[in-house]
Coordinates of C-alpha atoms (C1' of nucleotides) in Angstrom, one line a residue:
Chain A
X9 CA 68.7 123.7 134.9
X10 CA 69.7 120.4 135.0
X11 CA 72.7 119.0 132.6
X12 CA 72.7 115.4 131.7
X13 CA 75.9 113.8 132.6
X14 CA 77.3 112.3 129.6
X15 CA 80.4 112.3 127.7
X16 CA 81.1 113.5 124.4
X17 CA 81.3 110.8 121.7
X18 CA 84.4 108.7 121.6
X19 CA 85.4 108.8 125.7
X20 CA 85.4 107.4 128.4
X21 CA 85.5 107.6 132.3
X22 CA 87.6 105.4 134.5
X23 CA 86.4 103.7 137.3
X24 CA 88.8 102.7 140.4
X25 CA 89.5 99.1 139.2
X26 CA 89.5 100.3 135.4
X27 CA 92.5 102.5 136.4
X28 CA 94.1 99.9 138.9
X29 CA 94.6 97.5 135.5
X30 CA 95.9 100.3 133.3
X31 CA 98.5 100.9 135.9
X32 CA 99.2 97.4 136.3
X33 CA 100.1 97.4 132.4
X34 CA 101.7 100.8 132.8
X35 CA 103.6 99.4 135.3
X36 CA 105.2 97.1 133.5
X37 CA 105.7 98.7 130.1
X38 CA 107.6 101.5 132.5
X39 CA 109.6 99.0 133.7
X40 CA 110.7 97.3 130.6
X41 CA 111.5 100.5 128.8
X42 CA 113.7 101.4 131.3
X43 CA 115.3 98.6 131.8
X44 CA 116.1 98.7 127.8
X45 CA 117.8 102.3 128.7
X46 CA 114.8 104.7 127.5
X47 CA 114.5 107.8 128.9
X48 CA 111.0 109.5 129.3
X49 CA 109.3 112.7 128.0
X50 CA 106.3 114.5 127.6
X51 CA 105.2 116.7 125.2
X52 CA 101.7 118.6 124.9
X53 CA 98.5 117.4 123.8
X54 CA 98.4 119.9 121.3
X55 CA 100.3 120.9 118.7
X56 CA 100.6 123.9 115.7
X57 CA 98.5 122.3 112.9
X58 CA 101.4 122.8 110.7
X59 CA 103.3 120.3 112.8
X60 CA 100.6 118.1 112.5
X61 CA 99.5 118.1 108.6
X62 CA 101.0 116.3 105.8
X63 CA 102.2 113.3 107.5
X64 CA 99.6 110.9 108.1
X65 CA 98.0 110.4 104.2
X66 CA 94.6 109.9 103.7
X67 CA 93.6 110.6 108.0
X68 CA 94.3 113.9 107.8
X69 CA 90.5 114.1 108.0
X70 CA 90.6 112.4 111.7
X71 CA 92.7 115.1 113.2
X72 CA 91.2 117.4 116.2
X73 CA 91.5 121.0 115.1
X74 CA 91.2 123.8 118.0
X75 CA 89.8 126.7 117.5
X76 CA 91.8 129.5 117.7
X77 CA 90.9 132.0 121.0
X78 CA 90.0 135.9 120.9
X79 CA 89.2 137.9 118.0
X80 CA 89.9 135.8 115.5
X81 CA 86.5 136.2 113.8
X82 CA 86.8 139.8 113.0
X83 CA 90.1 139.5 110.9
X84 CA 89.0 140.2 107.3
X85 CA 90.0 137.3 105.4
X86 CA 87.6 135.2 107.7
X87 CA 84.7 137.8 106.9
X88 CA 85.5 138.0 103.4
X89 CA 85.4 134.2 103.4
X90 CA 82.3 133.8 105.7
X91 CA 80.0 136.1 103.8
X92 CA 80.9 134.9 100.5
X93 CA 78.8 132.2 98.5
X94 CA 81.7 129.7 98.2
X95 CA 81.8 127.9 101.1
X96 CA 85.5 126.1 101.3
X97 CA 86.8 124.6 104.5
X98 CA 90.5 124.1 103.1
X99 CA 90.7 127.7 103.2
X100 CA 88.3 129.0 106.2
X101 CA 90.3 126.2 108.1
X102 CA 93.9 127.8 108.7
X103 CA 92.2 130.6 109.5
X104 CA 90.4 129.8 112.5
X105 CA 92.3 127.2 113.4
X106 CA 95.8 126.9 114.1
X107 CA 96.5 124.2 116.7
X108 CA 94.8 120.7 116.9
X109 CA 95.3 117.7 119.1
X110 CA 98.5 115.3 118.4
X111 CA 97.5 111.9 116.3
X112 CA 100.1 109.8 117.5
X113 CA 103.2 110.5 119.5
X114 CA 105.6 109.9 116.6
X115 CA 105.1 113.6 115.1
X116 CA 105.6 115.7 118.0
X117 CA 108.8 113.6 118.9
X118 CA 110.3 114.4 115.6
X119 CA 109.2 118.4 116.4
X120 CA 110.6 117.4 119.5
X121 CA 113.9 116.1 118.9
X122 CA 114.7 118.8 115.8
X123 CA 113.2 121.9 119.0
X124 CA 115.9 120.3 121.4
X125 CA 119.0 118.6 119.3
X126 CA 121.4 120.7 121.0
X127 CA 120.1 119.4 124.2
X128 CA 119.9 115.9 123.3
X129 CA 122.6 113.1 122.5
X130 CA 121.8 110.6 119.9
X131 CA 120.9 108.1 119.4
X132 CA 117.9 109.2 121.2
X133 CA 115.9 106.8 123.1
X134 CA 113.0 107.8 124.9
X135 CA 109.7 106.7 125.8
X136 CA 106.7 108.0 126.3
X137 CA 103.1 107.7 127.6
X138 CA 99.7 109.9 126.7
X139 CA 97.1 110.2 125.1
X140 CA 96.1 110.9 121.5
X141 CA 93.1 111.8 119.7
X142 CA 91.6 110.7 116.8
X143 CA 88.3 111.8 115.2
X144 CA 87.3 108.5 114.3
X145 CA 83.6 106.9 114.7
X146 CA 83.9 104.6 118.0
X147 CA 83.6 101.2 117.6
X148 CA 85.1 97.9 118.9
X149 CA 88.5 98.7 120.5
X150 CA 88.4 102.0 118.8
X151 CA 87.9 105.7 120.7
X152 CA 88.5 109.3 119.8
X153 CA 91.2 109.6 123.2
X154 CA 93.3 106.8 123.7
X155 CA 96.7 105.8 125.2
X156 CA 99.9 105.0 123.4
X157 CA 102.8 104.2 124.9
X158 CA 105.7 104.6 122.5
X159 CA 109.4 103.9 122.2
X160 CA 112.0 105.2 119.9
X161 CA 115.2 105.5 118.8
X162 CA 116.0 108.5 116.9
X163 CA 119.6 109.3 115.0
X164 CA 120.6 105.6 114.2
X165 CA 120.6 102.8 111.4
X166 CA 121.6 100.4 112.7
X167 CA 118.7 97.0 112.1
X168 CA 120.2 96.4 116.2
X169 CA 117.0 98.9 117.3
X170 CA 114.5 96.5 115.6
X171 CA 115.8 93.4 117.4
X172 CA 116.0 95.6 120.5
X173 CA 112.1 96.4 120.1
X174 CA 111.3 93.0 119.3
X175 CA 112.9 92.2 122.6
X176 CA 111.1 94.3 124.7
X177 CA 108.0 93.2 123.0
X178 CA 108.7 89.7 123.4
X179 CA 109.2 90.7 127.4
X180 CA 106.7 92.5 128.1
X181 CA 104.2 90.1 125.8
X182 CA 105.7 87.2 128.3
X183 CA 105.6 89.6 131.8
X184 CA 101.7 90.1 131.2
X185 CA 101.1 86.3 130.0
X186 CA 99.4 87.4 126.8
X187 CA 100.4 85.2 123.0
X188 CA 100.5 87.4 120.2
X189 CA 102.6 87.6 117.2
X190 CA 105.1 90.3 115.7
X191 CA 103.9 90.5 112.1
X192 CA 106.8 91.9 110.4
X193 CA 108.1 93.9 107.0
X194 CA 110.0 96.1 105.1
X195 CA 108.5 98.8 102.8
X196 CA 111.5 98.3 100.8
X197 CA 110.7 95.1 99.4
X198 CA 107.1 96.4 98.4
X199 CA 108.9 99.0 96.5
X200 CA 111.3 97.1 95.0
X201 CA 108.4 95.0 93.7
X202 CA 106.5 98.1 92.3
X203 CA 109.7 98.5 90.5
X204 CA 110.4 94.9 89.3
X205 CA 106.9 95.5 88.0
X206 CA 107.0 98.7 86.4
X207 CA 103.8 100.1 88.4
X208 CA 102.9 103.6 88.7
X209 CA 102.6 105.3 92.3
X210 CA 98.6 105.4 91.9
X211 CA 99.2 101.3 91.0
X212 CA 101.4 100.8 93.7
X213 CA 99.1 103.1 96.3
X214 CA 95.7 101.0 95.6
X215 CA 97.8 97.6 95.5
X216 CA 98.7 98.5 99.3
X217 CA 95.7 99.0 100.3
X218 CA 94.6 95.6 98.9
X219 CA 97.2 93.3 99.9
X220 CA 96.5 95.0 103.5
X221 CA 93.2 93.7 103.7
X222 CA 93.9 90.7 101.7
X223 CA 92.8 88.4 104.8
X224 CA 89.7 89.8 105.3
X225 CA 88.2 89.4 101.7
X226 CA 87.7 86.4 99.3
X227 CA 90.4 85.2 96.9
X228 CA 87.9 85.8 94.3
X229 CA 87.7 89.6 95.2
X230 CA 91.1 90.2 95.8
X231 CA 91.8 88.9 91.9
X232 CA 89.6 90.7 90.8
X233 CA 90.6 94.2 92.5
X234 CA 94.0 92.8 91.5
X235 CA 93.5 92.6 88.2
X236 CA 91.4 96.0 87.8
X237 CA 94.5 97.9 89.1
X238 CA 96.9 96.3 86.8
X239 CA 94.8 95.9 83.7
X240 CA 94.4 99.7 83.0
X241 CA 96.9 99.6 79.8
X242 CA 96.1 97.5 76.9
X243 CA 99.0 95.7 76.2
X244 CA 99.3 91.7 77.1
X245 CA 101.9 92.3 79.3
X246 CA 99.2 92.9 82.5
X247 CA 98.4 89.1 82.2
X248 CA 102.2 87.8 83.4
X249 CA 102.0 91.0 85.7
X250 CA 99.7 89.7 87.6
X251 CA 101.1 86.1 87.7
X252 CA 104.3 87.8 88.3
X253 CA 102.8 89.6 91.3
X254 CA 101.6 86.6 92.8
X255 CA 103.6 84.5 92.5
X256 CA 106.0 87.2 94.6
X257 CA 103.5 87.6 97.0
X258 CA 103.4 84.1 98.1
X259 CA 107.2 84.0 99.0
X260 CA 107.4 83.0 101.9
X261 CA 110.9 83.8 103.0
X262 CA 113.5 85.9 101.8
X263 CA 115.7 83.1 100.1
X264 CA 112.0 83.2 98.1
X265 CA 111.9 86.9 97.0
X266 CA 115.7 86.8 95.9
X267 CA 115.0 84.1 93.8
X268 CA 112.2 86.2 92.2
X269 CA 114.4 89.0 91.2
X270 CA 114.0 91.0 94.4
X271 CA 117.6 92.7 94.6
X272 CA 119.5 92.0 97.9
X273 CA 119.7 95.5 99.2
X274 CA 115.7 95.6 99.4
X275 CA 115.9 92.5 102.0
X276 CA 118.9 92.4 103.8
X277 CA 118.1 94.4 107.0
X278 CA 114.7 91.8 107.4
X279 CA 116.9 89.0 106.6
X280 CA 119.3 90.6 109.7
X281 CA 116.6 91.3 112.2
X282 CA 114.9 87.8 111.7
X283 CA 118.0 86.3 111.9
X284 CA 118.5 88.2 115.3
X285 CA 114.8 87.9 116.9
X286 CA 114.6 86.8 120.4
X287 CA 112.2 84.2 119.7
X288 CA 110.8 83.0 116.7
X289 CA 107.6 81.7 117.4
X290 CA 107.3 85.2 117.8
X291 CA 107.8 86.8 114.4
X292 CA 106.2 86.4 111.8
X293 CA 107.6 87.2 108.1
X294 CA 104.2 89.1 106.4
X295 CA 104.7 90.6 103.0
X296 CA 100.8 91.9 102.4
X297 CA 101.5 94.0 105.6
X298 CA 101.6 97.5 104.6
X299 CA 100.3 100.1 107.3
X300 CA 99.3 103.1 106.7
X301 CA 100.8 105.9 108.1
X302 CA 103.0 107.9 105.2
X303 CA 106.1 108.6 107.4
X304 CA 106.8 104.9 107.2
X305 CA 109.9 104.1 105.0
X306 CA 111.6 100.3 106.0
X307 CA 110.6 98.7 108.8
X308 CA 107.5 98.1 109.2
X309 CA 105.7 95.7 112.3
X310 CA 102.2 94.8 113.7
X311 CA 101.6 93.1 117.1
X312 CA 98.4 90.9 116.8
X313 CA 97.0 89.2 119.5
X314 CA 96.1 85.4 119.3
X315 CA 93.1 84.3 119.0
X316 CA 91.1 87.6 120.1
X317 CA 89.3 89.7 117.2
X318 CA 90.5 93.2 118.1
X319 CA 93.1 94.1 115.4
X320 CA 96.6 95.1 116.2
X321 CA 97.4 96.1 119.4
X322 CA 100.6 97.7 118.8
X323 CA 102.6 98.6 115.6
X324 CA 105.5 101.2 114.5
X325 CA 108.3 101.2 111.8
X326 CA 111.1 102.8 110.6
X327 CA 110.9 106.0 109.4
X328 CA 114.0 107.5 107.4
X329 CA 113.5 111.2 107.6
X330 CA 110.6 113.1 109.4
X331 CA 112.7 115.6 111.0
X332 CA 114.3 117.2 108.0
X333 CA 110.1 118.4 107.8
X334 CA 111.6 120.0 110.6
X335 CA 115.0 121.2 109.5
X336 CA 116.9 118.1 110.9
X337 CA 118.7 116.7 108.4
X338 CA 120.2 112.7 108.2
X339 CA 118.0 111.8 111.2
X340 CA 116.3 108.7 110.6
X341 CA 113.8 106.9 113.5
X342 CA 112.3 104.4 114.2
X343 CA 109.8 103.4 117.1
X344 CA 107.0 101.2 118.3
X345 CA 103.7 101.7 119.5
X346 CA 101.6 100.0 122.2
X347 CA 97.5 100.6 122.4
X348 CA 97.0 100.8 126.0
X349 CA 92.9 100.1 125.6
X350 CA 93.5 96.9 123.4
X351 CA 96.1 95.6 125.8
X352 CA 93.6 96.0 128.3
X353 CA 90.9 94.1 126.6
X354 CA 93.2 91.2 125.3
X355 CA 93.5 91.0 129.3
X356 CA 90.0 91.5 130.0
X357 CA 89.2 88.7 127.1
X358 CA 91.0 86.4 128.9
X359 CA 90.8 86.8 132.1
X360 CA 94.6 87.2 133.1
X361 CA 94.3 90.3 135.2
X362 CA 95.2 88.2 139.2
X363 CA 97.2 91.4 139.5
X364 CA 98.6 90.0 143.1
X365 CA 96.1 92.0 145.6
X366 CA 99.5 94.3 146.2
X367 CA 101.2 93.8 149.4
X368 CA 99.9 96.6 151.4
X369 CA 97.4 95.9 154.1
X370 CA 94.4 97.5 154.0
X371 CA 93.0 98.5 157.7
X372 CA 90.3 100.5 159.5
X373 CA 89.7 102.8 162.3
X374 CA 85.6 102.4 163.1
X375 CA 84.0 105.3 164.3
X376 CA 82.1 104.9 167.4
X377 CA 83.6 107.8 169.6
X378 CA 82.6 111.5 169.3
X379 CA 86.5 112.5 169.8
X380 CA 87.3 112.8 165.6
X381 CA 90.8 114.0 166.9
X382 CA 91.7 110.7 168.5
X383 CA 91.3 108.7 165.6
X384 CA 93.1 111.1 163.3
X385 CA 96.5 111.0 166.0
X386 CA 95.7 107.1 165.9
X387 CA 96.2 106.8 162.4
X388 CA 99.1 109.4 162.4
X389 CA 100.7 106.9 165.8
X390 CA 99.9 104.0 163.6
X391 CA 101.8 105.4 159.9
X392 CA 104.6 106.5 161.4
X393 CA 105.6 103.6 164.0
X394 CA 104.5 100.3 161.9
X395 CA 107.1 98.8 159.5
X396 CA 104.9 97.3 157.2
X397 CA 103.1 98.9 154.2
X398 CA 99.6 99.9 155.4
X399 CA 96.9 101.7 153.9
X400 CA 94.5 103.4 156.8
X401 CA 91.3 104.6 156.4
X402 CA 88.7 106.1 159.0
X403 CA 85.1 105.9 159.0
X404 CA 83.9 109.3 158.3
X405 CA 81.3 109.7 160.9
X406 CA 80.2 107.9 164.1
X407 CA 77.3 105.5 163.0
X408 CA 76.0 102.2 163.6
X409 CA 78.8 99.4 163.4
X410 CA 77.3 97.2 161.3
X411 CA 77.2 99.7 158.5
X412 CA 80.9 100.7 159.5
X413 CA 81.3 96.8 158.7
X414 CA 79.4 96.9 155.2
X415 CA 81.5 99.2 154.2
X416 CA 84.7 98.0 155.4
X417 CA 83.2 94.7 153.2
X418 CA 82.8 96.7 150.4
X419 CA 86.5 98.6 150.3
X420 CA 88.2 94.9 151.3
X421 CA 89.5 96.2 154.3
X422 CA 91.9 93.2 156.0
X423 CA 91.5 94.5 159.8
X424 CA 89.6 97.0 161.6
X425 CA 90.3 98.5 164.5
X426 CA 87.4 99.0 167.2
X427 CA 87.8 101.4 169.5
X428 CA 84.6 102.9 171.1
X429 CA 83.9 104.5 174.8
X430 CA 84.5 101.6 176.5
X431 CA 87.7 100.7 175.3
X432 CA 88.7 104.4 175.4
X433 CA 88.3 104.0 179.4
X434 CA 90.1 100.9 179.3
X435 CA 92.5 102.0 177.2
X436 CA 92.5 98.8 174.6
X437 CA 91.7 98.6 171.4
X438 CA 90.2 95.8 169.5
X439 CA 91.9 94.4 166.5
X440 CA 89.5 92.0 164.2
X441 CA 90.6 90.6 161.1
X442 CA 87.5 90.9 158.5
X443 CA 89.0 87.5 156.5
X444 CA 89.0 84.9 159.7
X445 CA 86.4 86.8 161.6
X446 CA 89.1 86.9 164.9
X447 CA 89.2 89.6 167.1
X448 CA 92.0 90.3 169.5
X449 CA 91.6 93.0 172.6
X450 CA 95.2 94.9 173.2
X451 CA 96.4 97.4 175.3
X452 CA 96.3 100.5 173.0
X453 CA 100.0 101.5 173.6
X454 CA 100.8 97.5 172.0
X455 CA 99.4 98.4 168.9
X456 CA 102.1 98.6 166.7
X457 CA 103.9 96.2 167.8
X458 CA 101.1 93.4 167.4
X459 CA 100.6 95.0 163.7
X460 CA 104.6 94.7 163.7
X461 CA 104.8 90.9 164.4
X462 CA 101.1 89.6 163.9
X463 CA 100.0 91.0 160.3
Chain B
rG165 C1' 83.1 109.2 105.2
rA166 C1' 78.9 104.7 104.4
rG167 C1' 75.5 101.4 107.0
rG168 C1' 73.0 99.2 111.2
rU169 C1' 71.5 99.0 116.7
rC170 C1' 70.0 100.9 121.0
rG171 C1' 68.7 105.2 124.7
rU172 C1' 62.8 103.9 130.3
rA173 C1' 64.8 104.6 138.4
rG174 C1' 71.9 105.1 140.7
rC175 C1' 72.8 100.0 137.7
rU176 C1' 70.8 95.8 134.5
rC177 C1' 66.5 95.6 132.0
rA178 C1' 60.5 94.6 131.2
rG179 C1' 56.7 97.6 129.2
rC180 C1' 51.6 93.6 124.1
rU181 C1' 48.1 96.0 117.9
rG182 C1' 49.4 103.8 120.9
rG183 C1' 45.2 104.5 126.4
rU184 C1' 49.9 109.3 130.9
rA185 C1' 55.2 103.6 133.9
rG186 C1' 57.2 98.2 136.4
rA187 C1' 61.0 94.2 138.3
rG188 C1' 65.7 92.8 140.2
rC189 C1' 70.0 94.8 142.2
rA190 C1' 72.1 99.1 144.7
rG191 C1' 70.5 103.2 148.4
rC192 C1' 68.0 104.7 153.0
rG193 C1' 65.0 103.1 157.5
rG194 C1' 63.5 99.1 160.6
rA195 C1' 63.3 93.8 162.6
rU196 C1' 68.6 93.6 165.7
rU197 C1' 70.4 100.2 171.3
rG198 C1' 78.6 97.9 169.8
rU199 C1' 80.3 93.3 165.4
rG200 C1' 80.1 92.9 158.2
rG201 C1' 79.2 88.9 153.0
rU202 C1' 72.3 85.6 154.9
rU203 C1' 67.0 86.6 155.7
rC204 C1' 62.4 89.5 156.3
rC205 C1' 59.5 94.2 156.3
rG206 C1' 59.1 99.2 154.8
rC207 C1' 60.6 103.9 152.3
rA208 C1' 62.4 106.8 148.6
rG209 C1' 63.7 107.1 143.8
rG210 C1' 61.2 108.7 136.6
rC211 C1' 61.0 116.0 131.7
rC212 C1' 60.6 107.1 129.2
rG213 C1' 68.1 111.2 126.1
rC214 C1' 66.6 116.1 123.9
rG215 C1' 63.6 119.0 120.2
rG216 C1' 59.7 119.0 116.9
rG217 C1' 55.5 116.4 114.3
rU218 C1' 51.1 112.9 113.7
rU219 C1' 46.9 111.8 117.2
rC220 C1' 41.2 112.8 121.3
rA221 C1' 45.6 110.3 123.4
rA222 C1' 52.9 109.0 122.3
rG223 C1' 57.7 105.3 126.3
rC224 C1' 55.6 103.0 121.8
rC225 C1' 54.5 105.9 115.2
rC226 C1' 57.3 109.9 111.9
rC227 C1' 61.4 113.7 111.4
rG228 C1' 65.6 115.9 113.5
rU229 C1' 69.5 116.0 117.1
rC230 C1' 72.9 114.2 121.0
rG231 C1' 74.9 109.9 122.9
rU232 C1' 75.8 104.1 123.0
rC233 C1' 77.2 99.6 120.8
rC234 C1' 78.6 97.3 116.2
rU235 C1' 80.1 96.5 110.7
rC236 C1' 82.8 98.6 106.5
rC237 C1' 86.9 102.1 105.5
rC238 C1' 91.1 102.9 108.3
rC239 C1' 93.7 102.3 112.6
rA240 C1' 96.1 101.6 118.7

RNA sequence: GAGGUCGUAGCUCAGCUGGUAGAGCAGCGGAUUGUGGUUCCGCAGGCCGCGGGUUCAAGCCCCGUCGUCCUCCCCA
C-alpha cells in the first residue's frame, strides 16, 4: 500500500536553505546570549501534565496530551468511566494521560531550576533553544511545533535584568538589520488601576482582554464593551468610572499615571528600566498591553516588528513566583522569548537574508575514472594538506561530464577538479573555476599548494 | 473553539453548463563519444487527497474525513 506523504496539521519540513537561515538567526541569538553571560540548557519535550496545568489560563485547552503506554486501559476507574453514560473528559483525561508536550520553555525551567537548586547558583541565567507545541489552528505565522529561544534570569529583583534584556534585544534586533519596537509594561500599574477603581477580578479579567485588542477594534466598540463591563451595578458611580478609566488609559507617561492617583510603588521599576534603556527609539511605554499568560506578575514586554503584519515576534515578563508551584520559595524570574518562525519571516518579508555566502570554498572531484579509490585518497590528500576552509564533494558515479557540470551548477560548486584517464597517465590534474570559466592543468603533486596560494 | 479557502504529474497550475485528463518547469534520453547556466527533438510520469452518495456518466454536484492557506479568539 502506498502512504501519502504529508505531515500532520500544524508542521512543517525544512528544506536545506530553510535551515541554512534558521541557523543564521540561531547563530546570532547564540552568540548574543553568551556574550550577556547565559549559560545553556535543555530540558525534554515533554513534561508530567501536572507540571504543565494551571499555569497558562484560558490555553490550557491548546496543550499536547500523550497518551500514557501499556495497560493503562484495563485499570478500572478507566472502564468504569468508559462504559458509563456520562461521558467527561476532565475526568477520563488524567487517567489516560499523564504527560503532554511543554507550551513554552518558561514552565519546565521553573521545574527545572526548583529539580536542580542545589546544583545551580543564582541568579540563574540561562538560555535556551527548542521547540514547543501548541494545539492551535495554523494560520499566518502560527504552527502547532515552533521554536523559542528563551532567556532568563531566575533568583533576582533587581529592574537591572530588564535593561539587560532590552539590551540584548536591541543587539540582536541591530545584528540582523530588522526595526521593531519593545512595547513595554508593568502588570502592576493595571492592578493598581483595578484598585483605584474598585473593580472586581471578573471586571478586571474582561477589561484585559479588551484593552489588549484595543487597536484592532473601533473606538465605538471598545466603549461600548467598556461600558458593558463597568455598568453591571446600578449606581451612578459607573459613569465617572469610565471617564476615570480613560482618562488613565491615555497617560502617556508615568509622570501622567502619578498625577492620576496611581501610587509610586506601582510605577517605579518602569520609570527605572525606561530610564535605563539602551535606546529609546526602541521602547515604547504601552499601557493596554496586557499578555496573556497567568504566570505573569510585573514586567511585562512585546517585540513587534515594523511595518510587517505578523504580530509579536517575541515577548516575556516578570514572573514573581512560579517555582514555589514547585516547592521553591522567594524565587522570582523573569525572561524573554524570541519566535524563531516570525523572525524568519520578518527576514523573508524583507528580504535581508545576504547571509555572506560563508567563507568556505566549495570544490569538486568529477568522476570520469573507474578507480572510486583514487578520488576518495584525493579528497582525503586534499582536507588534510590545504589551509583554507574547503568543503569537497565527489561525483557519485562516473558519467557524462556535462551532467557532472549541471550538477556542480546546481550545488554552487566554486572549482572542480578534472581528472580523468588521460591526466591520470600524465599525472595532472585540471583545476577549472565554475565562476570565470578558467581552467588551469597542474602537476597533481602541486595541488595543494596552487589551492594554498591561488583560491 | 467559530468562520472561510483550496487539494489535479516531482513543482506551479489549466480543465467551460457533469461526457473517464492538459501546459510550463523539473527529470530521463538524444542532437553533441571529456567541459555546466542557451537552444532543439523525444521519452516517461496521474487511485484528479481519501471514503461514501447522486447520476447512464463525477476532476466538476452532495455528505463525511484528512491536509493547506487565511480571518476571529488567543499567541511566538
Amino acid at each position: 500500500m502506498k502512504i501519502k506523504p504529508a505531515n500532520p496539521k500544524g508542521v512543517k519540513d525544512l528544506l536545506p536553505r530553510e535551515m541554512a537561515r534558521r541557523n543564521y538567526i540561531l547563530d546570532k541569538l547564540r552568540e548574543i546570549f553568551s556574550k550577556y553571560a547565559y549559560q545553556n540548557i535543555q530540558t525534554p519535550a515533554f513534561e508530567r501534565l501536572d507540571t504543565l496545568m494551571g499555569k497558562y489560563g484560558e490555553d490550557e485547552k491548546l496543550l499536547f496530551k500523550i497518551l500514557n503506554s501499556g495497560e493503562y486501559l484495563h485499570d478500572e476507574t478507566v472502564q468504569t468511566l468508559l462504559k458509563s453514560e456520562i461521558y467527561d473528559a476532565k475526568e477520563i483525561t488524567p487517567k489516560i494521560a499523564t504527560k503532554g508536550l511543554r507550551y513554552d520553555l518558561t514552565v519546565p525551567l521553573a521545574r527545572y531550576v526548583a529539580q536542580h537548586q542545589n546544583d545551580l547558583s543564582f541568579p540563574f541565567k540561562r538560555f535556551q533553544i527548542g521547540a514547543v507545541w501548541r494545539a492551535d489552528r495554523p494560520q499566518k505565522g502560527r504552527f502547532q511545533e515552533f521554536t523559542q529561544c528563551d532567556i532568563d534570569i531566575v533568583g533576582s529583583k533587581t529592574n537591572l535584568h530588564e535593561i539587560e534584556i532590552l539590551y540584548i534585544i536591541n543587539d540582536f534586533i541591530q545584528e540582523i538589520g530588522l526595526k521593531a519596537k519593545v512595547h513595554i509594561n508593568d502588570r502592576k500599574i493595571f492592578d493598581a488601576i483595578g484598585q483605584l477603581l474598585k473593580l472586581d477580578d471578573s471586571q478586571k479579567k474582561q477589561i484585559s482582554i479588551l484593552i489588549d485588542k484595543k487597536e484592532k477594534i473601533s473606538a465605538e466598540s471598545y466603549s461600548n464593551e467598556l461600558t458593558e463591563i463597568l455598568a453591571n451595578e446600578k449606581d451612578f458611580e459607573d459613569n465617572t468610572k469610565f471617564n476615570n478609566f480613560i482618562d488613565i488609559m491615555n497617560s502617556t507617561t508615568i509622570d501622567d499615571l502619578i498625577q492620576k492617583g496611581i501610587p509610586k510603588e506601582a510605577t517605579e521599576s518602569l520609570q527605572f528600566i525606561l530610564e535605563n534603556a539602551p535606546n529609546p527609539e526602541l521602547i515604547q511605554f504601552d499601557l493596554h498591553l496586557v499578555r496573556g499568560l497567568d504566570y505573569y506578575t510585573g514586567t511585562v514586554f512585546e517585540l513587534k516588528p515594523i511595518d510587517i503584519n505578523i504580530g509579536s515576534i517575541g515577548g516575556g515578563g516578570r514572573y514573581d513566583d512560579l517555582t514555589s508551584l514547585f516547592g521553591l520559595e522567594r524565587m522570582n524570574g523573569i525572561g524573554f522569548s524570541f519566535g524563531l518562525e516570525r523572525i524568519e519571516f520578518c527576514l523573508d518579508q524583507k528580504e535581508i537574508f545576504e547571509f555572506k555566502s560563508s567563507n568556505m570554498i566549495r570544490i569538486i572531484i568529477l568522476h570520469l575514472i573507474e578507480n572510486t579509490k583514487e578520488l576518495i585518497s584525493l579528497r582525503k590528500n586534499i582536507l588534510e594538506n590545504a589551509s583554507k576552509n574547503l568543503i569537497i564533494d565527489i561525483y557519485p558515479e562516473k558519467s557524462k561530464l556535462d551532467k557532472q557540470f549541471q550538477y556542480a551548477d546546481k550545488n554552487k560548486f566554486d572549482y572542480a577538479l578534472i581528472y580523468g584517464d588521460s591526466e591520470q597517465k600524465q599525472g595532472k590534474i585540471n583545476i577549472k573555476n565554475l565562476k570565470t570559466f578558467q581552467q588551469e592543468t597542474l602537476n597533481l603533486d602541486d595541488l595543494t599548494k596552487f589551492i594554498n596560494k591561488n583560491i
